Coordinates of C-alpha atoms in Angstrom, one line a residue:
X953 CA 11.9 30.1 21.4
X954 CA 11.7 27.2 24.1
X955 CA 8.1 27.1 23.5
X956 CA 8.6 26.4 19.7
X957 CA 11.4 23.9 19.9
X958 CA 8.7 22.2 23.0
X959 CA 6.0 22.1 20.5
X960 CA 8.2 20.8 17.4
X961 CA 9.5 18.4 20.4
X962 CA 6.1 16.8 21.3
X963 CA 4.9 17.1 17.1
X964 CA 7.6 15.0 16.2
X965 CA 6.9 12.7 19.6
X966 CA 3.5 12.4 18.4
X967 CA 4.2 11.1 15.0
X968 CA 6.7 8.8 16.1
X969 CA 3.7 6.7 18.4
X970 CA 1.3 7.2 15.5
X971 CA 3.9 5.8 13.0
X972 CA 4.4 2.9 15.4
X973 CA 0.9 2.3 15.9
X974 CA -0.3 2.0 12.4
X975 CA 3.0 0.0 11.4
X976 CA 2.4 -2.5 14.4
X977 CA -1.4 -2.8 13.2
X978 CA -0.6 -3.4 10.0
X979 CA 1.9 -6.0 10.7
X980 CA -0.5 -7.8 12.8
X981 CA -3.5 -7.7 10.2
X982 CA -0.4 -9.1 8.1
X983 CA 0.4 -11.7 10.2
X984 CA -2.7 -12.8 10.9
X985 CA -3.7 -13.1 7.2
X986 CA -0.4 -15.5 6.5
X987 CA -1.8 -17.4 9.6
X988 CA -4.9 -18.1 8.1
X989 CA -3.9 -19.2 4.9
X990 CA -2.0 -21.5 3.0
X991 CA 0.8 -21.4 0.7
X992 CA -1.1 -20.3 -2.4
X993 CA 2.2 -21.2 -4.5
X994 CA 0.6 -24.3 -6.4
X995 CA -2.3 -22.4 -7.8
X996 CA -2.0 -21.2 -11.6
X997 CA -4.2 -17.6 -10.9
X998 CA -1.1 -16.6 -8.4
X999 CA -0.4 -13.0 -8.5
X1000 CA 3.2 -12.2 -7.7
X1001 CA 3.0 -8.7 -6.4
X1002 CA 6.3 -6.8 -5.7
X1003 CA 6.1 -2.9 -4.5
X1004 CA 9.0 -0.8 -4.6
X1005 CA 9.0 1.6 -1.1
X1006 CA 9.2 5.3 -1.6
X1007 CA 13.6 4.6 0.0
X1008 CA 13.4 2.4 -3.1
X1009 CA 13.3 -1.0 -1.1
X1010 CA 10.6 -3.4 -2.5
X1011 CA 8.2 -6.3 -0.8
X1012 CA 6.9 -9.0 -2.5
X1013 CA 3.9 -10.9 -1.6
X1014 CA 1.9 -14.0 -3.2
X1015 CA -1.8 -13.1 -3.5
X1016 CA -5.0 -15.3 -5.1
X1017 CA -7.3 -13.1 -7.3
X1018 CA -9.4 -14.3 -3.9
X1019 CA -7.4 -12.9 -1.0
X1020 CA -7.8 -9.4 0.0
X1021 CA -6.6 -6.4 -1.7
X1022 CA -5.4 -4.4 1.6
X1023 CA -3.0 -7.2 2.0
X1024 CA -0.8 -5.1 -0.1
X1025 CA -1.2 -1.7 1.6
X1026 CA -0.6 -4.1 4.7
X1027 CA 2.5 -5.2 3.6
X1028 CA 4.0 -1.9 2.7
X1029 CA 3.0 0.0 6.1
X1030 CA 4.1 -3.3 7.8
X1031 CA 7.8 -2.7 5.6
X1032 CA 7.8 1.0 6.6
X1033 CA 7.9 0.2 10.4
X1034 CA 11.5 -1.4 9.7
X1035 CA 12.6 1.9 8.5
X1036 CA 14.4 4.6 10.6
X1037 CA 12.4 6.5 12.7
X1038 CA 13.8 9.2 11.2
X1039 CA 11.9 8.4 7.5
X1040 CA 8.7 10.0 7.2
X1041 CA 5.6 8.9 8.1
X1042 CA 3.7 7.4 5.2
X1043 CA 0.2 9.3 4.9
X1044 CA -2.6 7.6 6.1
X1045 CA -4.5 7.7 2.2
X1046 CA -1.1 6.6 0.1
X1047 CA -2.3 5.1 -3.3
X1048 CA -0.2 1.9 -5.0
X1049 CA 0.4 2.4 -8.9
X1050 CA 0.7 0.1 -11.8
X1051 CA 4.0 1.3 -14.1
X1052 CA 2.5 0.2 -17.7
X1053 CA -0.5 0.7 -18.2
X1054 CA -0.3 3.4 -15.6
X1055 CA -2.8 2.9 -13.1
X1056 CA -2.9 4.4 -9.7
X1057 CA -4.9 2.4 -6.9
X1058 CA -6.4 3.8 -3.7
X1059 CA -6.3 1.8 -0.5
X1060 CA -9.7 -0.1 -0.3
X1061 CA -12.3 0.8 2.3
X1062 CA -12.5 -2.8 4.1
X1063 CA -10.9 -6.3 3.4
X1064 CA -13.8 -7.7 2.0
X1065 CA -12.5 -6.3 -1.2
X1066 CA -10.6 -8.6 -3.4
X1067 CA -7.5 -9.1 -5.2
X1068 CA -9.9 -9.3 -8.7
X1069 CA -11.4 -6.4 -8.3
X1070 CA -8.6 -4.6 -9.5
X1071 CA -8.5 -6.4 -12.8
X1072 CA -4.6 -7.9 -12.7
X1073 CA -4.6 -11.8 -13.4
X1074 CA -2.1 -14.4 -12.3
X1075 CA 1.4 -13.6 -13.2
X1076 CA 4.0 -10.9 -11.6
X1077 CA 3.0 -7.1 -11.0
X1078 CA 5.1 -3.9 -9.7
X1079 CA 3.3 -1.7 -7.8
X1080 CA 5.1 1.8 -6.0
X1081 CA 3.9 3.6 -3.5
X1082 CA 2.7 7.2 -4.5
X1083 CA 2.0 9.7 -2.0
X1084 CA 0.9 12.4 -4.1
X1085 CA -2.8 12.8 -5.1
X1086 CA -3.3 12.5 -8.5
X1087 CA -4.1 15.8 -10.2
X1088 CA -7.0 16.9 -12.7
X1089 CA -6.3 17.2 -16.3
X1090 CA -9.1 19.1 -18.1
X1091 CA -7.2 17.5 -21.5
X1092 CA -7.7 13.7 -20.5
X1093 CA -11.0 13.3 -19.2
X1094 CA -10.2 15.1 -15.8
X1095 CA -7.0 12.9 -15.0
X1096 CA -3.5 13.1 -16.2
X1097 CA -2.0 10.3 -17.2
X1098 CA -2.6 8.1 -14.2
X1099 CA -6.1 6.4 -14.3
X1100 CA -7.5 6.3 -10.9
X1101 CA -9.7 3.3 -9.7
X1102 CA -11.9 2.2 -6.1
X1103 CA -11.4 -1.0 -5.8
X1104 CA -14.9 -2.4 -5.0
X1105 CA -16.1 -5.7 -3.4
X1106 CA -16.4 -8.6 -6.0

């Protein structure tokens, strides 16, 4: 069907400019936070945050418990735009999760929302990416073993 392989055509087209778009945002917001700030390297309550790509890749950025939390969503769709076109598109509601204790992280609703709020001090943290919603466990307080948490503005 010429119609079908058209449609599949312009689909793929279509996500291709939307994967661009948000990646190019994101690299901007990004830039412009590094642009704004300084080198937060001297200060003791430095978080050290590393996330590891769903190809396996990882980022690393320096965050104060004051600097916003999206920063790290940022980063990773920033990452993703260096990525073959040919790599999925990362969904727009990706969470980040903690390994040990297992905590899974959705992206905050604005970038007033601080680094703090998530409860992680100074030191180094591993985040991945998960694209999968977490699923309801009637056994452990309606989740599984990953404990969901809103980050909400300090």
């Amino acid at each position: 069907d010429e119609e079908a392989e058209a449609a599949a055509a312009a689909q793929a087209c279509a996500e291709g400019v939307r994967r661009k778009v948000r990646c190019e945002s994101a690299a901007q917001q990004l830039a412009d936070f590094f642009a704004s700030q300084q080198d937060p390297s001297g200060d003791p309550n430095v978080a050290v945050c590393a996330v590891r790509l769903p190809n396996g890749s990882r980022c690393k950025l320096r965050l104060r418990q004051s600097d916003p939390l999206i920063t790290l969503w940022w980063l990773v769709e920033s990452e993703w735009l260096k990525e073959p076109s040919d790599h999925p598109l990362l969904p727009s509601d990706f969470s980040l999760s903690t390994g040990f204790p297992r905590k899974l992280f959705r992206r905050p609703e604005s970038a007033e929302v601080q680094f703090q709020a998530i409860g992680l001090g100074g030191g180094q943290h591993m985040f991945m990416v998960e694209t999968q919603p977490a699923v309801a466990s009637e056994t452990e307080g309606g989740y599984s073993s990953r404990e969901q948490h809103t980050a909400s503005p300090a």
